[in-house]
Short mmCIF file of C-alpha atoms and ligand atoms in Angstrom, two decimals:
data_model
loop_
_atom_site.label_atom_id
_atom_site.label_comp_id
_atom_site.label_asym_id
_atom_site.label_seq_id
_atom_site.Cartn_x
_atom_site.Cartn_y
_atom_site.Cartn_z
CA UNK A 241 89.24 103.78 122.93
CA UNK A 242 85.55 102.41 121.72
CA UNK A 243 84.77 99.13 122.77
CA UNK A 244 82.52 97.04 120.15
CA UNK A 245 81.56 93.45 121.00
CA UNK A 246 82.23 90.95 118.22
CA UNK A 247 79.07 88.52 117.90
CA UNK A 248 75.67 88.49 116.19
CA UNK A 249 74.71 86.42 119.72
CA UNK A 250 72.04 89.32 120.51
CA UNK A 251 71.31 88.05 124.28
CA UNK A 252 75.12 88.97 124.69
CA UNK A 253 75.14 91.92 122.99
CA UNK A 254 71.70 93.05 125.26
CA UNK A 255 74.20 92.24 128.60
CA UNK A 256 77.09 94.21 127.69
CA UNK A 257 75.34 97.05 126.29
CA UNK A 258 73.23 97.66 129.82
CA UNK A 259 77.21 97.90 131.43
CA UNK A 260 76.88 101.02 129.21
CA UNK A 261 80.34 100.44 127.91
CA UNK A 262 79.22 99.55 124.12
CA UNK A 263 79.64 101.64 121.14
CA UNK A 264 79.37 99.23 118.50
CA UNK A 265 79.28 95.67 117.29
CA UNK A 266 81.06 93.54 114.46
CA UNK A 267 79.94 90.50 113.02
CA UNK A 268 81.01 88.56 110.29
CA UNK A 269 79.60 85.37 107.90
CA UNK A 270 81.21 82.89 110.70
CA UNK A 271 79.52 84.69 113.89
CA UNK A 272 76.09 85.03 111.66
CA UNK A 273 75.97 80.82 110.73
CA UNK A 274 76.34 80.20 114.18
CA UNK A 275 73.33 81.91 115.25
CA UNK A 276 70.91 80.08 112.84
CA UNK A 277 69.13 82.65 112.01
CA UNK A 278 68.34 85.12 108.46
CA UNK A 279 71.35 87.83 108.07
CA UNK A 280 68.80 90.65 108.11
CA UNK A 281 66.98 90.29 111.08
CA UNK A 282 69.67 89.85 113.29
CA UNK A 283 71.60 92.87 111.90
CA UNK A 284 68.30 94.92 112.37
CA UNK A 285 67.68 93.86 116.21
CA UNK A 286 71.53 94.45 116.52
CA UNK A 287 70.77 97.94 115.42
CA UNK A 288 67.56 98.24 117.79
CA UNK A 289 70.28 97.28 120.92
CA UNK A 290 72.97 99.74 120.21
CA UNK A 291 73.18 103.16 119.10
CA UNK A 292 76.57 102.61 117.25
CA UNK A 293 78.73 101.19 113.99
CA UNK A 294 77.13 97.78 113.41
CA UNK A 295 79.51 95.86 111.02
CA UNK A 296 77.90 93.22 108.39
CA UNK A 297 80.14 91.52 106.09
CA UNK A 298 79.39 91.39 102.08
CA UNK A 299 80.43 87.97 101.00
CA UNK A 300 80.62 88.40 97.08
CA UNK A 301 83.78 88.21 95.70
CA UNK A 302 83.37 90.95 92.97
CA UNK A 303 82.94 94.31 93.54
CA UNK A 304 79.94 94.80 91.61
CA UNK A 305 78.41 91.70 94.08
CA UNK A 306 79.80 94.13 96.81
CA UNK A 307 78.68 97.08 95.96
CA UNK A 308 75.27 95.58 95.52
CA UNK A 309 74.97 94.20 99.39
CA UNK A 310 76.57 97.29 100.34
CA UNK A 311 73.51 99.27 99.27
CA UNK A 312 70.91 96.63 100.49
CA UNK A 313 72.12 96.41 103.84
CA UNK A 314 72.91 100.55 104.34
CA UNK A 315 69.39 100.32 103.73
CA UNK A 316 68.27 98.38 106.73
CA UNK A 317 69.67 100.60 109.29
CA UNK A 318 71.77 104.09 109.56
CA UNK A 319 74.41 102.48 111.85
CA UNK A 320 75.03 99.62 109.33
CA UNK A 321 78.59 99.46 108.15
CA UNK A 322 79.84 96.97 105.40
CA UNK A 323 82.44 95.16 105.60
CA UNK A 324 84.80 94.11 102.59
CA UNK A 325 87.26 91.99 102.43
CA UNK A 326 91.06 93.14 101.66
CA UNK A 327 91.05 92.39 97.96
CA UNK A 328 91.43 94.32 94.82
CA UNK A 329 87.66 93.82 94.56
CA UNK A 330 87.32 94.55 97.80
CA UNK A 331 89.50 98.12 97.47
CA UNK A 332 87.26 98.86 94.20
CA UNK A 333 84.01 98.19 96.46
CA UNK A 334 85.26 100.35 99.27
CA UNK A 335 86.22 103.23 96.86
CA UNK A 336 82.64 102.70 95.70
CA UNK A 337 81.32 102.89 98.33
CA UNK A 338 82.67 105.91 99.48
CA UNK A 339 81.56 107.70 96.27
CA UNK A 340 78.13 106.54 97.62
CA UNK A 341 78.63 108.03 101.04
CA UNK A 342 78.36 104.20 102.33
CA UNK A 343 80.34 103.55 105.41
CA UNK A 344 82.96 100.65 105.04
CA UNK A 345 85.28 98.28 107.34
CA UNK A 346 87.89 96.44 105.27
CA UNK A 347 88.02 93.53 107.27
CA UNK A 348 91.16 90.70 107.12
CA UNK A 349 93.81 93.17 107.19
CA UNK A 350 97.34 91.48 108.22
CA UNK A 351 99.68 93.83 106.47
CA UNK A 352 100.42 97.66 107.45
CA UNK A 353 100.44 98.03 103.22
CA UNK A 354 97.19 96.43 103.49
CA UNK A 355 96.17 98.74 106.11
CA UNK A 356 97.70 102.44 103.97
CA UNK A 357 95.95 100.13 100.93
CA UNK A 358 92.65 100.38 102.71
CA UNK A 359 92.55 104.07 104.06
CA UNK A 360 93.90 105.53 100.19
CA UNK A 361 90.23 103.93 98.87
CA UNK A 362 88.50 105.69 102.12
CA UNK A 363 87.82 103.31 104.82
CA UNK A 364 86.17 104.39 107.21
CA UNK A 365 87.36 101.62 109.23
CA UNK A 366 89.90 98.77 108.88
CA UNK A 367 90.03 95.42 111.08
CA UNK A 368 93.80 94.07 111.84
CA UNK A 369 93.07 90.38 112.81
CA UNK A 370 96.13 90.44 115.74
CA UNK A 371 94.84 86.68 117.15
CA UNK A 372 95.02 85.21 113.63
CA UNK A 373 98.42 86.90 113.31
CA UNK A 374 99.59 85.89 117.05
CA UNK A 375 98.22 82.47 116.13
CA UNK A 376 101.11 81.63 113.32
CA UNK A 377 103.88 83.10 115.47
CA UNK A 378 103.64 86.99 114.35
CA UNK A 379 103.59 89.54 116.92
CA UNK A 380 99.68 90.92 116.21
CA UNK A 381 99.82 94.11 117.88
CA UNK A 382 102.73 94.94 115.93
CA UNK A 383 100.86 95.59 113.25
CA UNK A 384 98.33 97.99 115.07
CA UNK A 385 101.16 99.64 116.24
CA UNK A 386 102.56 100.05 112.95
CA UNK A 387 98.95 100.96 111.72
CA UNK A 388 98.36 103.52 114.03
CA UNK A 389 101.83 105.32 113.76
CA UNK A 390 101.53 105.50 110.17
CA UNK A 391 97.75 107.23 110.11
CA UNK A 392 98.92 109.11 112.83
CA UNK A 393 101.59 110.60 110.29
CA UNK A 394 99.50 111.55 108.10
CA UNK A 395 96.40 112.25 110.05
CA UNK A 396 94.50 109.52 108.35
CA UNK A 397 91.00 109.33 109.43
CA UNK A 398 90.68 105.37 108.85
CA UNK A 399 89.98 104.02 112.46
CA UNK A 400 91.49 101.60 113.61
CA UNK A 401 89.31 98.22 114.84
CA UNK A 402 91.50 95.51 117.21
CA UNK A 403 90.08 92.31 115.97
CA UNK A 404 90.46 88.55 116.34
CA UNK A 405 90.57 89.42 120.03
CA UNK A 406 92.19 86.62 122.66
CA UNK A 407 92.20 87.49 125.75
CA UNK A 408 92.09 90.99 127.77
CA UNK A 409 95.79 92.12 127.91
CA UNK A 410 95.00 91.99 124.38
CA UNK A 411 92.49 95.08 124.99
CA UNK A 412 94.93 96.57 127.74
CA UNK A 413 97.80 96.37 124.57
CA UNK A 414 95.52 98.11 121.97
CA UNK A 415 94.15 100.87 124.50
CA UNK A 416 98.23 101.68 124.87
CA UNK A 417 98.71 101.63 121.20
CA UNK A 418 96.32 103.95 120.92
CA UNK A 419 94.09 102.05 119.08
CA UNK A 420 90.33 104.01 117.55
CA UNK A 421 88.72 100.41 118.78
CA UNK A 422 88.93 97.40 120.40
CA UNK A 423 86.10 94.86 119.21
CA UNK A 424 86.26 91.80 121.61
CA UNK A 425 84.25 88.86 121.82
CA UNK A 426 81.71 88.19 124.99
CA UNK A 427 83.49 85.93 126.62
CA UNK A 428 86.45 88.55 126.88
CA UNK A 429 84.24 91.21 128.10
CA UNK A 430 82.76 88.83 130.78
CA UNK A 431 87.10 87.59 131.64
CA UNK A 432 87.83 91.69 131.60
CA UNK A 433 85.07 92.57 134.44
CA UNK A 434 85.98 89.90 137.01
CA UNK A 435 88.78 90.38 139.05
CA UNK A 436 88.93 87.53 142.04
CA UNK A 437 90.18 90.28 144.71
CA UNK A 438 86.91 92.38 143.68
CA UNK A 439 84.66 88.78 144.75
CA UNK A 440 86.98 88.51 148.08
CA UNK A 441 86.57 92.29 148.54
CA UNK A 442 82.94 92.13 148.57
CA UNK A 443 82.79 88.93 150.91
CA UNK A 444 84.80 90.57 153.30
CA UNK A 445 82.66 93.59 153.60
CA UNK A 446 79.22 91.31 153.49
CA UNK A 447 80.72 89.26 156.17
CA UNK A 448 81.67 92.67 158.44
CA UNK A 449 78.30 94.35 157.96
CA UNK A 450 76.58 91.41 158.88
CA UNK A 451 78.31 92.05 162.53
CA UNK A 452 76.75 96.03 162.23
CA UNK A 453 73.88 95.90 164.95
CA UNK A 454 70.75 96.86 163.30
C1 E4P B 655 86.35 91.04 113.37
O1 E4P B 655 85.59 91.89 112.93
C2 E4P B 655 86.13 89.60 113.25
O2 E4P B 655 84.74 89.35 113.34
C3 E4P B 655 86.74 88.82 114.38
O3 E4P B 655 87.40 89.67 115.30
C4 E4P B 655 87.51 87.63 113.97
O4 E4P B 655 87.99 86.99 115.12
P1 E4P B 655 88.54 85.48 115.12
O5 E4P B 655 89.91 85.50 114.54
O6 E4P B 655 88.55 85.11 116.56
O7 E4P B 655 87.58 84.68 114.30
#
């Protein structure tokens, strides 16, 4: 499974990509306001960081509007993908944009109908929100699991994102489900590395080699 990390925060994206665990970033309209910056340069220092998929979101509501940011922002970078939103427009733009050989990630996808909805108009990717969905009481990565079983049946090549990421068993769940991608947010990444018997660990042997005569 590919991780992505899921902020336009680009000192964050700069620390997990030197772990040399990151193939790719999201973003979306939310994570881009809270940077307070223009859309474009961010994306294109994004792209400068990490040699991957680099998700930015179109936020017209027709597919002509769509289909227009979808071939400004393919421009900026190779690695840019565009994200639509899971709407009729949205399914005409995607179908679009595959006609134009642009990459796509249909993004607020809560429905496995959604999901077969998305793929038929050639996704590349699609983005099942399982926090949102875990959030009102549905079981999230049910629907990945229902995703994924259904591409798998008909060797769909639509990958399949994890987003609206919680906490880590949420990563541990999608890597099981066998999940394309798991796009988690920093602050994830940073709970999924620590491990308090790894800190003890390392005290112990610090403390023991400072015995070792030198
Ligand atoms: C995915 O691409 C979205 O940016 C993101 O995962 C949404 O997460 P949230 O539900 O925590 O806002």
């Amino acid at each position: 499974m590919k991780l992505f990390v899921d902020t336009a925060k680009v000192e964050h994206i700069k620390e997990v990509a030197s772990w040399g665990v990151l193939s790719g970033v999201t973003t979306n309209p939310s994570l881009i306001a809270k940077e307070g910056r223009d859309f474009r340069p961010v994306i294109e220092e994004i792209c400068a960081i990490v040699d991957g998929p680099i998700s930015a979101e179109a936020v017209s509501l027709d597919a002509e509007g769509m289909l227009k940011e979808a071939r400004e922002y393919s421009k900026w970078h190779d690695n840019v993908i565009i994200k639509l939103p899971m709407t009729d427009e949205g399914l005409k733009a995607t179908a679009g944009c595959t006609e134009e050989g642009i990459k796509t990630n249909v993004t607020l996808i809560f429905s496995p109908m959604q999901a077969l909805l998305a793929a038929k108009a050639g996704a590349t990717y699609v983005s099942p929100f399982v926090g949102r969905l875990d959030d009102i009481s549905h079981v999230g990565m049910e629907l990945v699991q229902t995703i994924v079983a259904m591409y798998d049946n008909y060797g769909i090549e639509t990958e399949v994102i994890v987003a609206s990421v919680r906490s880590p068993l949420h990563v541990v769940d999608a890597a099981l489900l066998g999940a394309h991608i798991a796009t988690i947010p920093y602050k994830i990444f940073k709970q999924m590395l620590h491990h308090p018997l790894t800190d003890k660990g390392i005290q112990a042997f610090l403390d023991d080699w400072a015995k070792v005569p030198k």
